[in-house]
Amino acid sequence: MDEAQDLDPAWVRSLLGLLANPGEDPVLVLEDPAQSIYRSASHALGQPWRLDLCLRQSARLRNTAVRAFPGCGWREVPEPDEAPRDTYQAMASSPKRWREDLEDQLSTLCAEELRPEQVIVLSPHRPARLGLKDAQKLGPWPLNLEADWWEGDKAEHVRMGTIHAFKGLEADVVIYLAPAYEHREAERLRYTAISRARHRVIVLESAIPELVVPKTPTVPAAPMPPKLAPP
């Protein structure tokens, strides 16, 4: 079971009930509690075993993710001296100019001969709520807002979505649009976004404004019919 930190304990017990011999069959449950951005529920199954080795990204990027969320529970690892220092870039942005800043970064990556399918743009909010549309051109590339689809007709589009939707996946380059407001899960979201990258992370700081959820208008109750006097 992968991404088990997002599973309610009752779901885990139900899955174990599908085993031929629930008390004997081995089960490997993989989870990273630092990425619990859906729920805070936890389980106490079996013998815990920590996998401290990360093969997705360099030690420098891994340490950057750990420093982004000090409470993640992981420790920093030694970094080789020859490791490239441009694997993590944090740049100032704002709610007024994040689109222009994002276009500049995409144009730079294109000039470096990266392909759009190597890049993912992540945000705390869905692209549609940020005023973006599928196939809309942003910088040198059109956007792909369809989750889990980047081949075929979408191969020349740059993917964009939420951190929640991209959990468990990875990309060569991650551009993270950080919130410009006090998000209660800011550290955890940043950690999760950085840990999606294989080689490079670009963070546009204070980019995304807080989005206000419109209130559903209340419909006034229909007036009660007048009571009729008995005949």
PDB file of C-alpha atoms in Angstrom, residues 26-190:
ATOM      1  CA  PRO A  26       2.932 -10.035   4.647  1.00  0.00           C
ATOM      2  CA  VAL A  27       1.915  -6.459   3.859  1.00  0.00           C
ATOM      3  CA  LEU A  28       4.249  -3.548   3.124  1.00  0.00           C
ATOM      4  CA  VAL A  29       2.716  -0.183   3.997  1.00  0.00           C
ATOM      5  CA  LEU A  30       4.611   2.782   2.527  1.00  0.00           C
ATOM      6  CA  GLU A  31       3.965   6.244   3.902  1.00  0.00           C
ATOM      7  CA  ASP A  32       5.539   9.608   4.633  1.00  0.00           C
ATOM      8  CA  PRO A  33       3.642  11.267   7.509  1.00  0.00           C
ATOM      9  CA  ALA A  34       5.159  14.632   6.515  1.00  0.00           C
ATOM     10  CA  GLN A  35       2.962  14.506   3.398  1.00  0.00           C
ATOM     11  CA  SER A  36      -0.301  14.100   5.300  1.00  0.00           C
ATOM     12  CA  ILE A  37      -2.074  16.980   3.571  1.00  0.00           C
ATOM     13  CA  TYR A  38      -5.457  15.253   3.373  1.00  0.00           C
ATOM     14  CA  ARG A  39      -6.003  14.071   6.943  1.00  0.00           C
ATOM     15  CA  SER A  40      -4.225  13.717  10.250  1.00  0.00           C
ATOM     16  CA  ALA A  41      -5.426  10.186  11.002  1.00  0.00           C
ATOM     17  CA  SER A  42      -2.748   7.615  11.763  1.00  0.00           C
ATOM     18  CA  HIS A  43      -2.585   3.891  12.292  1.00  0.00           C
ATOM     19  CA  ALA A  44      -0.422   1.549  14.356  1.00  0.00           C
ATOM     20  CA  LEU A  45       0.181  -1.440  12.118  1.00  0.00           C
ATOM     21  CA  GLY A  46       3.002  -3.923  12.471  1.00  0.00           C
ATOM     22  CA  GLN A  47       6.686  -3.151  12.792  1.00  0.00           C
ATOM     23  CA  PRO A  48       7.791   0.309  11.558  1.00  0.00           C
ATOM     24  CA  TRP A  49      10.844   0.454   9.309  1.00  0.00           C
ATOM     25  CA  ARG A  50      12.326   3.769   8.202  1.00  0.00           C
ATOM     26  CA  LEU A  51      13.671   4.093   4.674  1.00  0.00           C
ATOM     27  CA  ASP A  52      16.109   7.003   4.972  1.00  0.00           C
ATOM     28  CA  LEU A  53      17.544   6.586   1.472  1.00  0.00           C
ATOM     29  CA  CYS A  54      16.020   8.813  -1.217  1.00  0.00           C
ATOM     30  CA  LEU A  55      16.758   7.839  -4.808  1.00  0.00           C
ATOM     31  CA  ARG A  56      14.454  10.399  -6.432  1.00  0.00           C
ATOM     32  CA  GLN A  57      16.609  13.478  -5.921  1.00  0.00           C
ATOM     33  CA  SER A  58      20.033  14.691  -4.907  1.00  0.00           C
ATOM     34  CA  ALA A  59      21.105  15.067  -1.290  1.00  0.00           C
ATOM     35  CA  ARG A  60      20.991  18.856  -1.698  1.00  0.00           C
ATOM     36  CA  LEU A  61      17.351  18.838  -2.800  1.00  0.00           C
ATOM     37  CA  ARG A  62      16.419  16.313  -0.128  1.00  0.00           C
ATOM     38  CA  ASN A  63      17.975  18.505   2.548  1.00  0.00           C
ATOM     39  CA  THR A  64      16.149  21.513   1.138  1.00  0.00           C
ATOM     40  CA  ALA A  65      12.844  19.678   1.562  1.00  0.00           C
ATOM     41  CA  VAL A  66      13.756  18.693   5.125  1.00  0.00           C
ATOM     42  CA  ARG A  67      14.626  22.299   6.003  1.00  0.00           C
ATOM     43  CA  ALA A  68      11.332  23.483   4.503  1.00  0.00           C
ATOM     44  CA  PHE A  69       9.441  21.440   7.094  1.00  0.00           C
ATOM     45  CA  PRO A  70      11.562  21.039  10.251  1.00  0.00           C
ATOM     46  CA  GLY A  71       8.893  18.831  11.806  1.00  0.00           C
ATOM     47  CA  CYS A  72       8.959  16.318   8.963  1.00  0.00           C
ATOM     48  CA  GLY A  73      10.826  13.736  11.041  1.00  0.00           C
ATOM     49  CA  TRP A  74      13.660  13.194   8.548  1.00  0.00           C
ATOM     50  CA  ARG A  75      17.278  14.160   9.027  1.00  0.00           C
ATOM     51  CA  GLU A  76      19.643  15.949   6.698  1.00  0.00           C
ATOM     52  CA  VAL A  77      22.284  13.906   4.901  1.00  0.00           C
ATOM     53  CA  PRO A  78      25.852  14.798   3.814  1.00  0.00           C
ATOM     54  CA  GLU A  79      26.075  16.648   0.512  1.00  0.00           C
ATOM     55  CA  PRO A  80      28.936  16.072  -1.932  1.00  0.00           C
ATOM     56  CA  ASP A  81      31.042  19.187  -2.560  1.00  0.00           C
ATOM     57  CA  GLU A  82      30.694  18.894  -6.324  1.00  0.00           C
ATOM     58  CA  ALA A  83      26.878  18.949  -6.225  1.00  0.00           C
ATOM     59  CA  PRO A  84      25.393  21.743  -8.372  1.00  0.00           C
ATOM     60  CA  ARG A  85      24.164  24.668  -6.271  1.00  0.00           C
ATOM     61  CA  ASP A  86      21.465  25.852  -8.677  1.00  0.00           C
ATOM     62  CA  THR A  87      19.173  22.908  -7.953  1.00  0.00           C
ATOM     63  CA  TYR A  88      17.072  25.126  -5.661  1.00  0.00           C
ATOM     64  CA  GLN A  89      16.091  28.691  -6.454  1.00  0.00           C
ATOM     65  CA  ALA A  90      13.755  30.864  -4.385  1.00  0.00           C
ATOM     66  CA  MET A  91      12.625  34.082  -6.049  1.00  0.00           C
ATOM     67  CA  ALA A  92      10.453  36.936  -4.823  1.00  0.00           C
ATOM     68  CA  SER A  93       7.059  37.258  -6.477  1.00  0.00           C
ATOM     69  CA  SER A  94       3.627  38.654  -5.588  1.00  0.00           C
ATOM     70  CA  PRO A  95      -0.086  38.088  -6.306  1.00  0.00           C
ATOM     71  CA  LYS A  96       0.067  40.916  -8.856  1.00  0.00           C
ATOM     72  CA  ARG A  97       2.925  39.578 -10.941  1.00  0.00           C
ATOM     73  CA  TRP A  98       3.148  35.826 -10.384  1.00  0.00           C
ATOM     74  CA  ARG A  99       1.939  35.094 -13.920  1.00  0.00           C
ATOM     75  CA  GLU A 100       4.654  37.245 -15.447  1.00  0.00           C
ATOM     76  CA  ASP A 101       7.252  35.679 -13.140  1.00  0.00           C
ATOM     77  CA  LEU A 102       6.042  32.194 -14.077  1.00  0.00           C
ATOM     78  CA  GLU A 103       6.215  33.035 -17.783  1.00  0.00           C
ATOM     79  CA  ASP A 104       9.785  34.268 -17.304  1.00  0.00           C
ATOM     80  CA  GLN A 105      10.807  31.028 -15.588  1.00  0.00           C
ATOM     81  CA  LEU A 106       9.176  28.871 -18.261  1.00  0.00           C
ATOM     82  CA  SER A 107      10.903  30.914 -20.971  1.00  0.00           C
ATOM     83  CA  THR A 108      14.252  30.421 -19.221  1.00  0.00           C
ATOM     84  CA  LEU A 109      13.733  26.657 -19.013  1.00  0.00           C
ATOM     85  CA  CYS A 110      12.765  26.575 -22.687  1.00  0.00           C
ATOM     86  CA  ALA A 111      15.936  28.519 -23.580  1.00  0.00           C
ATOM     87  CA  GLU A 112      17.900  25.883 -21.630  1.00  0.00           C
ATOM     88  CA  GLU A 113      16.365  23.315 -24.008  1.00  0.00           C
ATOM     89  CA  LEU A 114      14.194  21.602 -21.440  1.00  0.00           C
ATOM     90  CA  ARG A 115      11.070  19.957 -22.795  1.00  0.00           C
ATOM     91  CA  PRO A 116       7.654  20.939 -21.414  1.00  0.00           C
ATOM     92  CA  GLU A 117       6.921  17.396 -20.234  1.00  0.00           C
ATOM     93  CA  GLN A 118       9.924  17.663 -17.895  1.00  0.00           C
ATOM     94  CA  VAL A 119       8.304  20.532 -15.974  1.00  0.00           C
ATOM     95  CA  ILE A 120       5.435  20.650 -13.494  1.00  0.00           C
ATOM     96  CA  VAL A 121       3.956  23.812 -11.981  1.00  0.00           C
ATOM     97  CA  LEU A 122       2.413  23.228  -8.552  1.00  0.00           C
ATOM     98  CA  SER A 123       0.134  25.442  -6.497  1.00  0.00           C
ATOM     99  CA  PRO A 124      -1.975  25.148  -3.330  1.00  0.00           C
ATOM    100  CA  HIS A 125      -5.062  25.892  -5.479  1.00  0.00           C
ATOM    101  CA  ARG A 126      -6.504  24.468  -8.668  1.00  0.00           C
ATOM    102  CA  PRO A 127      -5.394  26.326 -11.818  1.00  0.00           C
ATOM    103  CA  ALA A 128      -9.004  27.099 -12.739  1.00  0.00           C
ATOM    104  CA  ARG A 129      -9.424  28.998  -9.468  1.00  0.00           C
ATOM    105  CA  LEU A 130      -6.354  31.030 -10.420  1.00  0.00           C
ATOM    106  CA  GLY A 131      -8.028  32.071 -13.660  1.00  0.00           C
ATOM    107  CA  LEU A 132      -6.110  29.693 -15.932  1.00  0.00           C
ATOM    108  CA  LYS A 133      -7.528  27.460 -18.654  1.00  0.00           C
ATOM    109  CA  ASP A 134      -6.414  24.240 -20.279  1.00  0.00           C
ATOM    110  CA  ALA A 135      -4.306  24.834 -23.429  1.00  0.00           C
ATOM    111  CA  GLN A 136      -3.819  28.486 -22.459  1.00  0.00           C
ATOM    112  CA  LYS A 137      -0.361  29.629 -23.511  1.00  0.00           C
ATOM    113  CA  LEU A 138       1.898  30.754 -20.700  1.00  0.00           C
ATOM    114  CA  GLY A 139       5.321  31.831 -21.860  1.00  0.00           C
ATOM    115  CA  PRO A 140       6.630  29.468 -24.551  1.00  0.00           C
ATOM    116  CA  TRP A 141       4.276  26.570 -23.819  1.00  0.00           C
ATOM    117  CA  PRO A 142       0.531  25.909 -23.547  1.00  0.00           C
ATOM    118  CA  LEU A 143      -0.755  24.559 -20.245  1.00  0.00           C
ATOM    119  CA  ASN A 144      -1.949  21.041 -19.562  1.00  0.00           C
ATOM    120  CA  LEU A 145      -4.434  21.112 -16.689  1.00  0.00           C
ATOM    121  CA  GLU A 146      -5.630  17.511 -17.122  1.00  0.00           C
ATOM    122  CA  ALA A 147      -4.471  15.465 -14.152  1.00  0.00           C
ATOM    123  CA  ASP A 148      -2.329  12.388 -14.923  1.00  0.00           C
ATOM    124  CA  TRP A 149      -2.199  13.108 -18.647  1.00  0.00           C
ATOM    125  CA  TRP A 150       0.910  14.420 -20.384  1.00  0.00           C
ATOM    126  CA  GLU A 151       1.434  12.164 -23.385  1.00  0.00           C
ATOM    127  CA  GLY A 152       0.107  12.163 -26.933  1.00  0.00           C
ATOM    128  CA  ASP A 153      -1.673  15.413 -27.736  1.00  0.00           C
ATOM    129  CA  LYS A 154      -0.478  16.896 -24.432  1.00  0.00           C
ATOM    130  CA  ALA A 155       3.215  16.093 -24.886  1.00  0.00           C
ATOM    131  CA  GLU A 156       4.109  19.672 -25.838  1.00  0.00           C
ATOM    132  CA  HIS A 157       2.189  21.207 -22.933  1.00  0.00           C
ATOM    133  CA  VAL A 158       3.589  22.040 -19.519  1.00  0.00           C
ATOM    134  CA  ARG A 159       1.686  20.388 -16.695  1.00  0.00           C
ATOM    135  CA  MET A 160       0.119  22.436 -13.923  1.00  0.00           C
ATOM    136  CA  GLY A 161      -1.936  21.297 -10.963  1.00  0.00           C
ATOM    137  CA  THR A 162      -2.247  21.168  -7.199  1.00  0.00           C
ATOM    138  CA  ILE A 163       0.243  19.638  -4.813  1.00  0.00           C
ATOM    139  CA  HIS A 164      -2.546  17.343  -3.630  1.00  0.00           C
ATOM    140  CA  ALA A 165      -3.118  15.938  -7.124  1.00  0.00           C
ATOM    141  CA  PHE A 166       0.601  15.437  -7.830  1.00  0.00           C
ATOM    142  CA  LYS A 167       1.461  13.578  -4.635  1.00  0.00           C
ATOM    143  CA  GLY A 168       3.291  10.324  -5.347  1.00  0.00           C
ATOM    144  CA  LEU A 169       4.472  11.579  -8.750  1.00  0.00           C
ATOM    145  CA  GLU A 170       7.659  13.334  -9.835  1.00  0.00           C
ATOM    146  CA  ALA A 171       9.130  15.636 -12.472  1.00  0.00           C
ATOM    147  CA  ASP A 172      12.599  16.762 -13.481  1.00  0.00           C
ATOM    148  CA  VAL A 173      11.784  20.390 -12.645  1.00  0.00           C
ATOM    149  CA  VAL A 174       9.180  21.620 -10.158  1.00  0.00           C
ATOM    150  CA  ILE A 175       8.017  25.235 -10.065  1.00  0.00           C
ATOM    151  CA  TYR A 176       6.143  25.924  -6.839  1.00  0.00           C
ATOM    152  CA  LEU A 177       3.827  28.925  -6.508  1.00  0.00           C
ATOM    153  CA  ALA A 178       4.015  29.555  -2.772  1.00  0.00           C
ATOM    154  CA  PRO A 179       1.082  31.207  -0.957  1.00  0.00           C
ATOM    155  CA  ALA A 180       1.258  34.905  -0.119  1.00  0.00           C
ATOM    156  CA  TYR A 181      -0.800  34.397   3.034  1.00  0.00           C
ATOM    157  CA  GLU A 182      -0.522  32.390   6.243  1.00  0.00           C
ATOM    158  CA  HIS A 183      -1.529  28.902   5.163  1.00  0.00           C
ATOM    159  CA  ARG A 184      -1.847  26.533   8.102  1.00  0.00           C
ATOM    160  CA  GLU A 185      -0.106  23.766   6.123  1.00  0.00           C
ATOM    161  CA  ALA A 186       2.462  25.993   4.378  1.00  0.00           C
ATOM    162  CA  GLU A 187       5.507  24.044   5.578  1.00  0.00           C
ATOM    163  CA  ARG A 188       3.992  20.658   4.776  1.00  0.00           C
ATOM    164  CA  LEU A 189       2.890  21.798   1.304  1.00  0.00           C
ATOM    165  CA  ARG A 190       6.337  23.232   0.572  1.00  0.00           C
TER     166      ARG A 190
END
